[in-house]
Coordinates of C-alpha atoms in Angstrom, one line a residue:
M30 CA -81.3 135.4 -47.5
F31 CA -83.6 134.9 -44.6
D32 CA -83.5 131.4 -43.2
F33 CA -87.2 130.4 -43.6
D34 CA -86.8 126.7 -42.9
T35 CA -89.3 125.2 -40.5
A36 CA -86.5 124.3 -38.1
L37 CA -85.7 128.0 -37.7
G38 CA -85.5 128.5 -33.9
A39 CA -85.5 131.4 -31.5
K40 CA -81.8 131.4 -31.2
A41 CA -81.2 131.6 -34.9
A42 CA -83.6 134.6 -35.0
F43 CA -81.0 136.6 -33.0
G44 CA -78.1 135.7 -35.2
T45 CA -76.3 138.6 -36.8
Q46 CA -77.5 137.9 -40.3
N47 CA -81.2 137.7 -39.3
L48 CA -80.9 140.8 -37.1
M49 CA -79.4 142.8 -40.0
I50 CA -82.1 141.6 -42.4
A51 CA -84.8 142.5 -39.8
A52 CA -83.2 145.9 -39.5
G53 CA -83.3 146.3 -43.3
I54 CA -87.0 145.4 -43.4
A55 CA -87.7 147.8 -40.6
L56 CA -85.8 150.6 -42.4
V57 CA -87.7 150.0 -45.7
N58 CA -91.0 150.0 -43.8
T59 CA -90.0 153.2 -42.0
L60 CA -89.3 154.9 -45.3
F61 CA -92.7 154.0 -46.5
T62 CA -94.3 155.3 -43.3
F63 CA -92.5 158.7 -43.7
Y64 CA -94.9 159.3 -46.6
L65 CA -97.9 157.6 -45.1
A66 CA -97.6 159.9 -42.0
R67 CA -97.5 163.2 -43.9
K68 CA -101.3 163.8 -43.8
F69 CA -101.4 162.9 -40.1
M70 CA -98.5 165.2 -39.3
Q71 CA -100.2 167.9 -41.3
I72 CA -103.4 167.6 -39.2
M73 CA -101.4 167.5 -36.0
Q74 CA -99.8 170.8 -37.1
Q75 CA -103.2 172.3 -38.1
S76 CA -104.6 171.3 -34.7
G77 CA -101.9 173.4 -33.0
Y78 CA -100.3 170.1 -31.6
V79 CA -103.3 169.8 -29.3
D80 CA -103.8 166.1 -28.8
S81 CA -107.5 166.1 -28.3
E82 CA -108.2 168.0 -31.6
Y83 CA -106.0 165.7 -33.6
A84 CA -107.7 162.6 -32.0
K85 CA -111.1 164.1 -32.9
W86 CA -110.1 164.3 -36.5
V87 CA -108.8 160.7 -36.5
R88 CA -112.0 159.4 -35.0
K89 CA -114.3 161.1 -37.6
R90 CA -116.6 158.5 -39.1
D91 CA -116.0 159.8 -42.6
N92 CA -112.2 160.1 -42.3
V93 CA -111.1 158.9 -45.7
Y94 CA -107.4 158.9 -44.7
V95 CA -107.9 156.5 -41.9
T96 CA -110.2 154.4 -44.1
R97 CA -107.5 154.2 -46.8
L98 CA -104.9 153.1 -44.3
W99 CA -107.1 150.3 -43.2
M100 CA -107.8 149.4 -46.9
T101 CA -104.1 149.4 -47.6
A102 CA -103.4 147.1 -44.7
M103 CA -106.3 144.7 -45.3
L104 CA -105.6 144.4 -49.0
S105 CA -101.9 143.8 -48.3
V106 CA -102.9 141.0 -45.8
L107 CA -105.4 139.5 -48.1
A108 CA -103.0 139.5 -51.1
Y109 CA -100.2 138.1 -48.9
L110 CA -102.4 135.2 -47.7
I111 CA -103.8 134.4 -51.1
F112 CA -100.3 134.4 -52.6
S113 CA -98.8 132.2 -49.9
I114 CA -101.6 129.7 -50.1
A115 CA -101.7 129.7 -53.9
F116 CA -98.0 128.9 -54.0
S117 CA -98.0 126.5 -51.1
F118 CA -96.1 124.0 -53.4
G119 CA -93.2 126.5 -53.6
D120 CA -90.2 126.7 -51.4
V121 CA -91.0 128.6 -48.2
K122 CA -87.7 130.4 -48.5
W123 CA -89.0 132.5 -51.5
V124 CA -92.8 132.3 -51.0
A125 CA -92.8 134.0 -47.6
P126 CA -90.8 137.1 -48.5
S127 CA -92.4 137.3 -52.0
G128 CA -95.8 138.0 -50.5
F129 CA -94.5 141.4 -49.4
V130 CA -94.5 142.5 -53.0
F131 CA -98.2 143.3 -52.7
Y132 CA -97.6 145.2 -49.5
V133 CA -95.1 147.4 -51.4
I134 CA -97.4 147.9 -54.3
F135 CA -100.4 149.0 -52.1
N136 CA -98.2 151.4 -50.1
I137 CA -97.0 153.0 -53.3
V138 CA -100.5 153.3 -54.6
Y139 CA -101.5 155.0 -51.3
I140 CA -98.6 157.4 -51.5
V141 CA -99.1 158.3 -55.1
S142 CA -102.8 158.9 -54.5
D143 CA -102.1 161.0 -51.5
N144 CA -99.6 163.2 -53.3
S145 CA -102.2 163.9 -56.1
R146 CA -104.6 165.4 -53.6
R147 CA -104.3 169.2 -53.2
S148 CA -103.8 170.4 -49.6
K149 CA -105.3 173.8 -48.7
M150 CA -102.7 174.2 -46.0
P151 CA -99.7 172.0 -46.8
L152 CA -97.5 170.6 -44.1
V153 CA -94.8 173.1 -43.2
F154 CA -91.6 171.4 -42.0
T155 CA -91.0 173.6 -39.0
G156 CA -88.4 172.7 -36.4
R157 CA -91.2 171.2 -34.2
V158 CA -92.6 169.1 -37.1
I159 CA -89.1 167.8 -37.8
R160 CA -88.5 166.9 -34.2
I161 CA -91.9 165.0 -34.0
Y162 CA -91.1 163.3 -37.3
I163 CA -87.7 162.1 -35.9
T164 CA -89.4 160.7 -32.8
Y165 CA -92.0 159.1 -34.9
L166 CA -89.6 157.4 -37.3
L167 CA -87.3 156.1 -34.6
T168 CA -90.3 154.7 -32.7
Y169 CA -91.7 153.1 -35.9
F170 CA -88.4 151.6 -36.8
V171 CA -87.9 150.1 -33.3
L172 CA -91.4 148.6 -33.3
T173 CA -91.1 147.2 -36.8
F174 CA -87.7 145.7 -35.9
I175 CA -89.0 144.1 -32.8
V176 CA -92.1 142.7 -34.6
T177 CA -89.9 141.3 -37.4
V178 CA -87.5 139.6 -35.0
A179 CA -90.4 138.2 -32.9
L180 CA -92.1 136.8 -36.0
T181 CA -88.8 135.2 -37.1
A182 CA -88.4 133.6 -33.8
S183 CA -92.0 132.3 -33.8
G184 CA -90.9 129.8 -36.5
A185 CA -89.7 127.5 -33.8
L186 CA -93.2 127.3 -32.4
M187 CA -94.7 126.5 -35.8
E188 CA -92.4 123.6 -36.7
G189 CA -94.4 121.1 -38.7
N190 CA -97.1 123.6 -39.7
D191 CA -96.2 124.6 -43.2
I192 CA -99.0 127.0 -43.8
L193 CA -98.3 129.1 -40.6
L194 CA -94.7 129.1 -41.5
R195 CA -95.4 130.6 -44.8
V196 CA -97.8 133.4 -43.5
R197 CA -96.2 134.2 -40.2
F198 CA -94.8 137.5 -41.5
C199 CA -98.2 138.6 -42.6
P200 CA -98.7 140.8 -39.5
L201 CA -96.1 143.2 -40.9
C202 CA -98.7 144.2 -43.5
L203 CA -100.7 145.7 -40.6
T204 CA -98.0 148.1 -39.5
P205 CA -99.5 151.1 -41.5
L206 CA -102.3 151.1 -38.9
L207 CA -99.7 152.3 -36.4
V208 CA -99.4 155.6 -38.2
P209 CA -102.3 157.5 -36.4
P210 CA -101.5 156.4 -32.9
L211 CA -97.7 156.8 -33.3
T212 CA -98.2 160.3 -34.6
R213 CA -100.1 161.1 -31.5
L214 CA -97.6 159.3 -29.2
S215 CA -94.7 161.1 -30.8
N216 CA -96.3 164.5 -30.2
A217 CA -96.9 163.5 -26.6
L218 CA -93.4 162.3 -26.1
N219 CA -92.0 165.6 -27.4
A220 CA -94.4 167.8 -25.6
P221 CA -92.4 168.4 -22.4
A222 CA -89.2 169.3 -24.3
E223 CA -91.3 171.5 -26.6
R224 CA -92.8 173.4 -23.7
I225 CA -89.4 174.1 -22.3
H226 CA -88.1 175.2 -25.7
N227 CA -91.1 177.5 -26.2
M228 CA -90.8 179.0 -22.8
K229 CA -87.3 180.0 -23.5
Y230 CA -88.3 181.4 -26.9
V231 CA -91.2 183.4 -25.4
E232 CA -89.1 184.7 -22.5
K233 CA -86.5 186.0 -24.9
C234 CA -89.2 187.7 -26.9
R235 CA -90.8 189.3 -23.8
K236 CA -87.4 190.7 -22.8
T237 CA -86.9 192.2 -26.2
L238 CA -90.2 193.9 -26.2
A239 CA -89.8 195.1 -22.6
E240 CA -86.5 196.7 -23.4
R241 CA -88.2 198.8 -26.1
T242 CA -89.8 201.3 -23.7
D243 CA -90.2 203.8 -26.6
L244 CA -92.2 201.3 -28.7
I245 CA -95.9 201.8 -29.1
K246 CA -97.4 198.4 -28.5
I247 CA -100.9 197.6 -29.7
G248 CA -103.1 194.4 -29.3
I249 CA -106.1 193.6 -31.4
T250 CA -108.6 190.9 -30.7
G251 CA -112.2 189.8 -31.4
S252 CA -113.9 186.8 -33.0
Y253 CA -113.6 188.2 -36.4
G254 CA -111.9 191.1 -38.3
K255 CA -108.6 190.9 -36.4
T256 CA -106.4 190.6 -39.4
S257 CA -108.4 193.2 -41.4
V258 CA -108.3 195.8 -38.6
K259 CA -104.5 195.1 -38.1
E260 CA -103.8 195.7 -41.8
I261 CA -106.0 198.8 -41.9
L262 CA -104.3 200.2 -38.8
R263 CA -100.9 199.5 -40.3
S264 CA -101.8 201.4 -43.4
I265 CA -103.2 204.4 -41.5
L266 CA -100.3 204.6 -38.9
S267 CA -97.8 204.3 -41.7
E268 CA -98.6 207.9 -42.5
K269 CA -96.7 208.9 -39.4
Y270 CA -94.8 205.9 -38.0
N271 CA -92.7 202.9 -39.0
V272 CA -95.0 200.0 -38.2
L273 CA -94.2 196.3 -37.6
V274 CA -97.2 193.9 -37.5
T275 CA -97.6 190.2 -37.0
P276 CA -98.0 188.8 -40.5
Y277 CA -100.9 186.8 -42.0
S278 CA -102.9 185.4 -39.1
Y279 CA -100.0 185.0 -36.7
N280 CA -102.0 185.4 -33.5
T281 CA -100.3 183.1 -31.0
P282 CA -97.3 183.6 -28.6
L283 CA -95.0 181.8 -31.0
G284 CA -96.4 183.8 -33.9
V285 CA -95.6 187.0 -32.0
C286 CA -92.1 185.7 -31.2
R287 CA -91.3 185.0 -34.8
T288 CA -92.3 188.5 -35.7
V289 CA -90.3 190.2 -32.9
K290 CA -87.2 188.6 -34.4
R291 CA -87.5 191.3 -37.1
L292 CA -87.9 194.1 -34.6
D293 CA -85.1 196.7 -34.7
S294 CA -84.7 200.3 -33.6
T295 CA -86.3 201.7 -36.8
Y296 CA -89.8 200.6 -35.7
D297 CA -92.0 203.0 -33.8
V298 CA -95.1 200.8 -33.5
F299 CA -95.7 197.1 -33.0
I300 CA -99.2 195.6 -33.6
A301 CA -100.0 192.1 -32.4
E302 CA -103.0 190.2 -33.5
M303 CA -104.3 188.2 -30.5
G304 CA -106.2 185.0 -31.1
A305 CA -107.6 182.6 -28.6
R306 CA -109.4 179.2 -28.5
R307 CA -109.4 178.9 -24.7
E308 CA -109.7 181.1 -21.6
G309 CA -106.5 182.8 -20.5
E310 CA -104.9 182.9 -23.9
I311 CA -105.4 186.6 -24.5
N312 CA -104.0 187.4 -21.1
E313 CA -101.0 185.2 -21.9
L314 CA -100.4 187.3 -25.1
C315 CA -100.8 190.5 -23.0
Q316 CA -98.1 189.3 -20.6
L317 CA -95.9 188.8 -23.6
V318 CA -96.5 192.0 -25.5
D319 CA -97.5 194.4 -22.7
P320 CA -99.8 196.5 -25.0
K321 CA -100.6 200.1 -24.0
Y322 CA -103.4 200.3 -26.7
G323 CA -105.9 197.8 -27.7
I324 CA -108.9 197.2 -30.0
I325 CA -111.7 194.7 -29.4
N326 CA -113.8 194.0 -32.5
G327 CA -117.0 191.9 -32.7
I328 CA -117.6 188.8 -30.7
T329 CA -119.5 185.8 -32.0
G330 CA -119.7 182.0 -31.4
Q331 CA -116.5 181.3 -33.4
H332 CA -114.5 178.6 -31.6
L333 CA -117.6 177.8 -29.5
E334 CA -116.5 174.2 -29.9
T335 CA -113.5 174.8 -27.5
F336 CA -115.0 177.7 -25.4
L337 CA -118.3 175.9 -24.8
S338 CA -120.2 179.2 -24.1
I339 CA -120.5 182.7 -25.5
N340 CA -119.9 184.1 -22.1
R341 CA -116.5 182.4 -21.9
I342 CA -115.6 183.9 -25.3
K343 CA -116.6 187.4 -24.2
K344 CA -114.6 187.0 -20.9
T345 CA -111.6 185.8 -22.8
K346 CA -111.6 188.6 -25.4
F347 CA -112.0 191.2 -22.7
E348 CA -108.9 190.0 -20.9
L349 CA -107.3 192.6 -23.2
A350 CA -109.6 195.2 -21.6
D351 CA -108.6 194.1 -18.1
W352 CA -104.9 194.3 -18.9
L353 CA -105.2 197.8 -20.3
K354 CA -107.3 199.0 -17.3
N355 CA -104.7 197.6 -14.9
N356 CA -101.8 199.2 -16.8
G357 CA -103.3 202.6 -17.7
G358 CA -103.8 201.7 -21.4
T359 CA -106.3 202.9 -23.9
L360 CA -109.0 200.7 -25.4
I361 CA -111.0 201.0 -28.6
V362 CA -114.3 199.0 -28.6
T363 CA -116.7 198.5 -31.5
C364 CA -120.4 199.4 -31.0
D365 CA -121.5 197.4 -34.0
N366 CA -121.7 194.0 -32.2
E367 CA -124.2 193.2 -29.5
N368 CA -121.9 190.8 -27.6
T369 CA -119.1 193.4 -27.4
C370 CA -121.5 196.2 -26.4
S371 CA -122.9 194.0 -23.6
M372 CA -119.5 194.2 -21.9
L373 CA -119.2 198.0 -22.1
D374 CA -121.0 198.6 -18.8
E375 CA -118.5 196.3 -17.0
L376 CA -115.5 198.4 -18.1
E377 CA -114.1 200.6 -15.4
N378 CA -111.5 202.3 -17.5
E379 CA -111.7 206.0 -18.3
N380 CA -109.6 205.5 -21.4
V381 CA -112.2 203.7 -23.5
V382 CA -113.2 204.9 -26.9
V383 CA -116.4 203.5 -28.5
A384 CA -116.3 203.5 -32.3
G385 CA -118.4 202.1 -35.1
L386 CA -121.5 202.8 -37.4
D387 CA -124.3 202.3 -34.9
T388 CA -125.0 206.0 -34.0
D389 CA -127.7 204.9 -31.5
K390 CA -124.9 203.7 -29.3
A391 CA -123.4 207.3 -29.3
P392 CA -120.0 206.3 -30.4
D393 CA -117.0 208.7 -30.0
V394 CA -115.8 208.0 -33.5
Y395 CA -118.2 207.0 -36.3
A396 CA -118.9 207.1 -40.0
E397 CA -121.9 208.6 -41.8
D398 CA -123.1 208.9 -45.4
V399 CA -121.8 205.5 -46.2
K400 CA -122.0 204.5 -49.8
L401 CA -121.2 201.0 -51.1
T402 CA -120.2 200.6 -54.7
E403 CA -118.6 198.1 -57.0
R404 CA -115.3 199.9 -56.4
G405 CA -115.4 199.9 -52.6
A406 CA -116.9 202.4 -50.2
E407 CA -117.2 206.1 -49.6
F408 CA -118.1 207.8 -46.2
T409 CA -117.5 210.7 -43.9
L410 CA -115.4 209.9 -40.8
C411 CA -116.5 211.9 -37.8
F412 CA -114.7 212.5 -34.5
G413 CA -116.1 213.4 -31.1
D414 CA -114.7 216.9 -31.1
G415 CA -116.6 217.8 -34.2
R416 CA -113.9 217.2 -36.8
S417 CA -114.7 215.2 -39.9
V418 CA -113.1 214.1 -43.1
S419 CA -114.3 212.5 -46.4
C420 CA -112.8 209.0 -47.0
R421 CA -112.7 206.6 -49.8
T422 CA -111.5 203.0 -49.7
S423 CA -111.1 200.1 -52.1
L424 CA -112.4 197.7 -49.4
Y425 CA -115.9 196.3 -49.8
G426 CA -118.8 196.1 -47.3
T427 CA -120.2 198.0 -44.4
H428 CA -118.3 195.7 -42.0
N429 CA -115.0 197.0 -43.5
V430 CA -116.1 200.6 -42.9
S431 CA -116.7 199.6 -39.3
N432 CA -113.2 198.1 -39.2
I433 CA -111.8 201.3 -40.6
V434 CA -113.6 203.4 -38.0
L435 CA -112.0 201.3 -35.2
A436 CA -108.6 201.7 -36.6
A437 CA -109.1 205.5 -37.2
A438 CA -110.2 205.9 -33.6
L439 CA -106.9 204.5 -32.4
A440 CA -104.9 206.5 -35.0
E441 CA -106.5 209.7 -33.7
K442 CA -105.3 208.7 -30.2
L443 CA -101.8 208.4 -31.6
F444 CA -101.9 212.0 -32.8
L445 CA -102.6 211.5 -36.5
T446 CA -104.7 214.3 -38.1
P447 CA -107.9 213.6 -39.9
E448 CA -106.2 214.3 -43.2
Q449 CA -103.4 211.8 -42.4
I450 CA -106.0 209.2 -41.5
A451 CA -108.0 209.7 -44.7
A452 CA -104.7 209.4 -46.7
G453 CA -103.9 206.1 -44.9
I454 CA -107.5 204.8 -45.6
A455 CA -107.1 205.6 -49.3
R456 CA -104.0 203.4 -49.4
I457 CA -105.5 200.4 -47.8
K458 CA -105.1 197.2 -49.9
P459 CA -107.5 194.2 -49.5
V460 CA -106.2 191.4 -47.3
P461 CA -105.8 188.3 -49.4
H462 CA -108.8 185.9 -49.3
R463 CA -110.9 188.4 -47.4
L464 CA -113.4 189.8 -49.8
E465 CA -110.7 190.2 -52.4
V466 CA -112.3 191.1 -55.8
S467 CA -110.9 190.4 -59.2
V468 CA -112.1 189.7 -62.7
N469 CA -110.9 186.6 -64.5
D470 CA -110.2 186.2 -68.2
G471 CA -113.7 185.0 -68.9
G472 CA -115.2 188.2 -67.6
V473 CA -116.4 186.6 -64.3
T474 CA -116.1 188.7 -61.2
I475 CA -114.5 186.7 -58.3
I476 CA -115.1 187.6 -54.7
D477 CA -112.6 185.6 -52.7
D478 CA -113.6 185.4 -49.1
S479 CA -112.2 182.0 -48.7
Y480 CA -110.0 182.5 -45.6
N481 CA -112.6 181.5 -43.1
A482 CA -116.3 182.1 -42.3
N483 CA -118.2 183.2 -39.2
V484 CA -121.8 184.3 -38.8
E485 CA -121.1 188.0 -39.2
G486 CA -118.6 187.4 -41.9
T487 CA -121.1 185.5 -44.1
K488 CA -123.6 188.3 -43.6
A489 CA -121.0 190.9 -44.8
A490 CA -120.0 188.7 -47.7
V491 CA -123.6 188.4 -49.0
E492 CA -124.0 192.1 -48.6
V493 CA -121.0 192.7 -50.8
L494 CA -122.2 190.2 -53.3
D495 CA -125.5 192.1 -53.5
T496 CA -123.7 195.4 -54.5
F497 CA -122.7 193.8 -57.8
S498 CA -125.0 193.4 -60.8
G499 CA -125.1 190.1 -62.8
R500 CA -126.0 186.5 -62.0
K501 CA -124.8 185.7 -58.5
I502 CA -123.1 182.4 -57.6
I503 CA -121.8 181.2 -54.2
I504 CA -119.3 178.4 -53.6
T505 CA -119.2 177.4 -49.9
P506 CA -118.8 174.5 -47.5
G507 CA -120.5 176.5 -44.7
M508 CA -119.2 177.4 -41.3
V509 CA -117.4 175.2 -38.7
E510 CA -116.2 175.4 -35.1
L511 CA -119.6 176.8 -33.9
G512 CA -120.3 174.0 -31.5
R513 CA -123.9 173.1 -31.0
T514 CA -125.1 176.1 -32.9
E515 CA -123.3 175.0 -36.1
D516 CA -126.2 173.3 -37.8
R517 CA -128.6 176.2 -36.9
E518 CA -126.3 178.9 -38.2
N519 CA -125.6 177.1 -41.4
Y520 CA -129.4 176.6 -41.9
E521 CA -129.9 180.3 -41.3
F522 CA -127.1 181.1 -43.7
G523 CA -129.0 179.1 -46.4
R524 CA -132.1 181.0 -45.7
R525 CA -130.3 184.3 -46.2
L526 CA -128.7 183.1 -49.4
A527 CA -132.0 182.2 -50.9
K528 CA -132.8 185.9 -51.3
N529 CA -129.5 186.9 -52.8
I530 CA -128.1 184.3 -55.2
D531 CA -129.0 182.5 -58.4
L532 CA -126.8 179.4 -58.1
A533 CA -125.5 177.7 -55.0
I534 CA -122.5 175.3 -55.2
L535 CA -122.3 173.6 -51.8
V536 CA -119.1 171.8 -51.0
G537 CA -118.5 168.6 -48.9
S538 CA -120.7 167.4 -46.1
H539 CA -119.9 169.6 -43.1
G540 CA -122.4 172.4 -43.5
A541 CA -123.5 171.9 -47.1
Y542 CA -126.6 169.9 -46.3
T543 CA -128.0 172.2 -43.7
I544 CA -127.4 175.2 -46.0
R545 CA -129.4 173.3 -48.6
D546 CA -132.2 172.8 -46.1
G547 CA -132.3 176.5 -45.5
L548 CA -132.4 177.2 -49.2
L549 CA -135.2 174.7 -49.6
F550 CA -137.2 176.2 -46.7
E551 CA -137.2 179.6 -48.5
G552 CA -138.5 178.0 -51.7
F553 CA -135.1 178.2 -53.6
D554 CA -135.1 176.3 -56.9
M555 CA -133.2 173.1 -56.1
E556 CA -132.3 172.8 -59.8
N557 CA -129.9 175.7 -59.1
V558 CA -128.1 173.8 -56.2
Y559 CA -125.1 171.6 -56.9
M560 CA -123.7 169.4 -54.2
A561 CA -119.9 169.2 -54.9
K562 CA -117.8 166.5 -53.2
D563 CA -114.8 168.9 -52.8
L564 CA -113.5 172.3 -53.9
N565 CA -111.9 170.9 -57.1
D566 CA -115.3 169.5 -58.1
A567 CA -117.0 172.8 -57.2
T568 CA -114.5 174.9 -59.2
A569 CA -114.8 172.6 -62.2
Y570 CA -118.6 172.9 -62.1
Y571 CA -118.6 176.7 -61.8
K572 CA -116.2 177.1 -64.7
K573 CA -118.4 174.9 -66.9
H574 CA -121.6 176.8 -66.0
S575 CA -120.4 180.4 -65.5
R576 CA -120.6 183.1 -68.2
P577 CA -119.3 186.6 -68.6
G578 CA -120.9 189.0 -66.2
D579 CA -121.4 186.5 -63.5
V580 CA -120.3 187.2 -59.9
V581 CA -118.9 184.3 -57.9
L582 CA -118.4 184.4 -54.1
F583 CA -116.0 181.9 -52.6
E584 CA -117.1 181.8 -49.0
N585 CA -114.8 179.8 -46.7
D586 CA -112.3 177.2 -47.7
L587 CA -112.1 174.7 -44.9
P588 CA -108.7 173.6 -43.5
D589 CA -107.7 170.1 -44.4
K590 CA -108.7 168.8 -41.0
F591 CA -112.3 169.6 -41.8
S592 CA -112.2 168.1 -45.3

């Protein structure tokens, strides 16, 4: 039992018994914080372990997780003080530690409440997360231990003051407030070792790829459509080659490295999706992969928050073009995006193929007679040498026909015949959560475009929605990471929606209110707008109000750091 007598001195605080009890308190508190920190570790992971992005999330005014930590700490302190004062007649030996019962209760309530909330992108316990967690838990344990011992020793200074003696351990109730800064500190402490570890991992991957001189290496970039074009190209090239692609949206150096671990001598083609949030990152991926072929899709203001200007985004995406020019590679460029087209004149590479639907740009490969239906699309694929082939796909939207033309242009460069290309197009399957269409048991058509949203993507999604008959419903939180243009783009999104939908279910507070303003400007009936607090609320509302024959578009599902 802790010696809580008023005569407790600093020397007694460092006795073996008191040190062991302090260590026990620190251990229990550390176990609590393992669960308290899960959300913050999750956001650190979603932020790509970039300190500034994590800090921005923590500082958000409406950050409910930080608010709940403060509430947990403040309620624990208040309950501890009230209990200690209310039982001032009791023996200090049992009153002082008994106040921690409320701290334990409030922490358990926080943990249970947090576990009941659905995460869109749950924390993945990768090696890096585990290493950060270990640093975090050790740091938290040491700090809690030091604070406990210090508060024990402070009893010598409070001799004769019964109230202070009873409440001197109250500051331990504030330790949950250490969770956000300690998560950040742990990431920073681990960063140098992580960089060294990643450099070795990346270098091993680079050597593996460099040794495969027979391997056809392809890079794909753009502000949108990277994953779709990658999967389309995989389907088409599989008519002739054995193809390995980076899965899902793995578009960073470490994502490439994880994929290359599966590379063996049976593969003929490696396709790397290349993403970027800052200048130089596409070039970094090119140094790793050394592509001899590349595709640049449309460029928009996506990630304008980190790039700061559209010109920086264009320059970064065209780092792939620079690499191919310097290494004698072949580049396929879309003609269906003004920002991408504006860079064509700057290209000094003879091996450039322009592809897309805008025939005014005189593309080398294009599609004509495009027909959109509730089953997908039909079109004629035309090549510069006069050859053409009829194609049919289960993918929806004009934008996907444009994506297919880009992939077909590269496939033709890799010696596939028009017939092989058409066969590959017919086998393309929708990428999950990217205009994926299904019909539920209630007879409601679901268009799942929830992966993310950008300006061009929202236009395409609304176009697809318009090809269906029935009452049209949209569920969306709007667009994010558009920098200073975010409010304007969401407002314009709302204006476009007003002409195409019957019911709008707007989620959260990020872009929902500016979308609502756009709807209002166009005279949309506000009785048909529902402001949902989160996706669960939105889904419950649509299920209650939908009926057979309705068409529901889920447009964007924000990552947890935007929730």
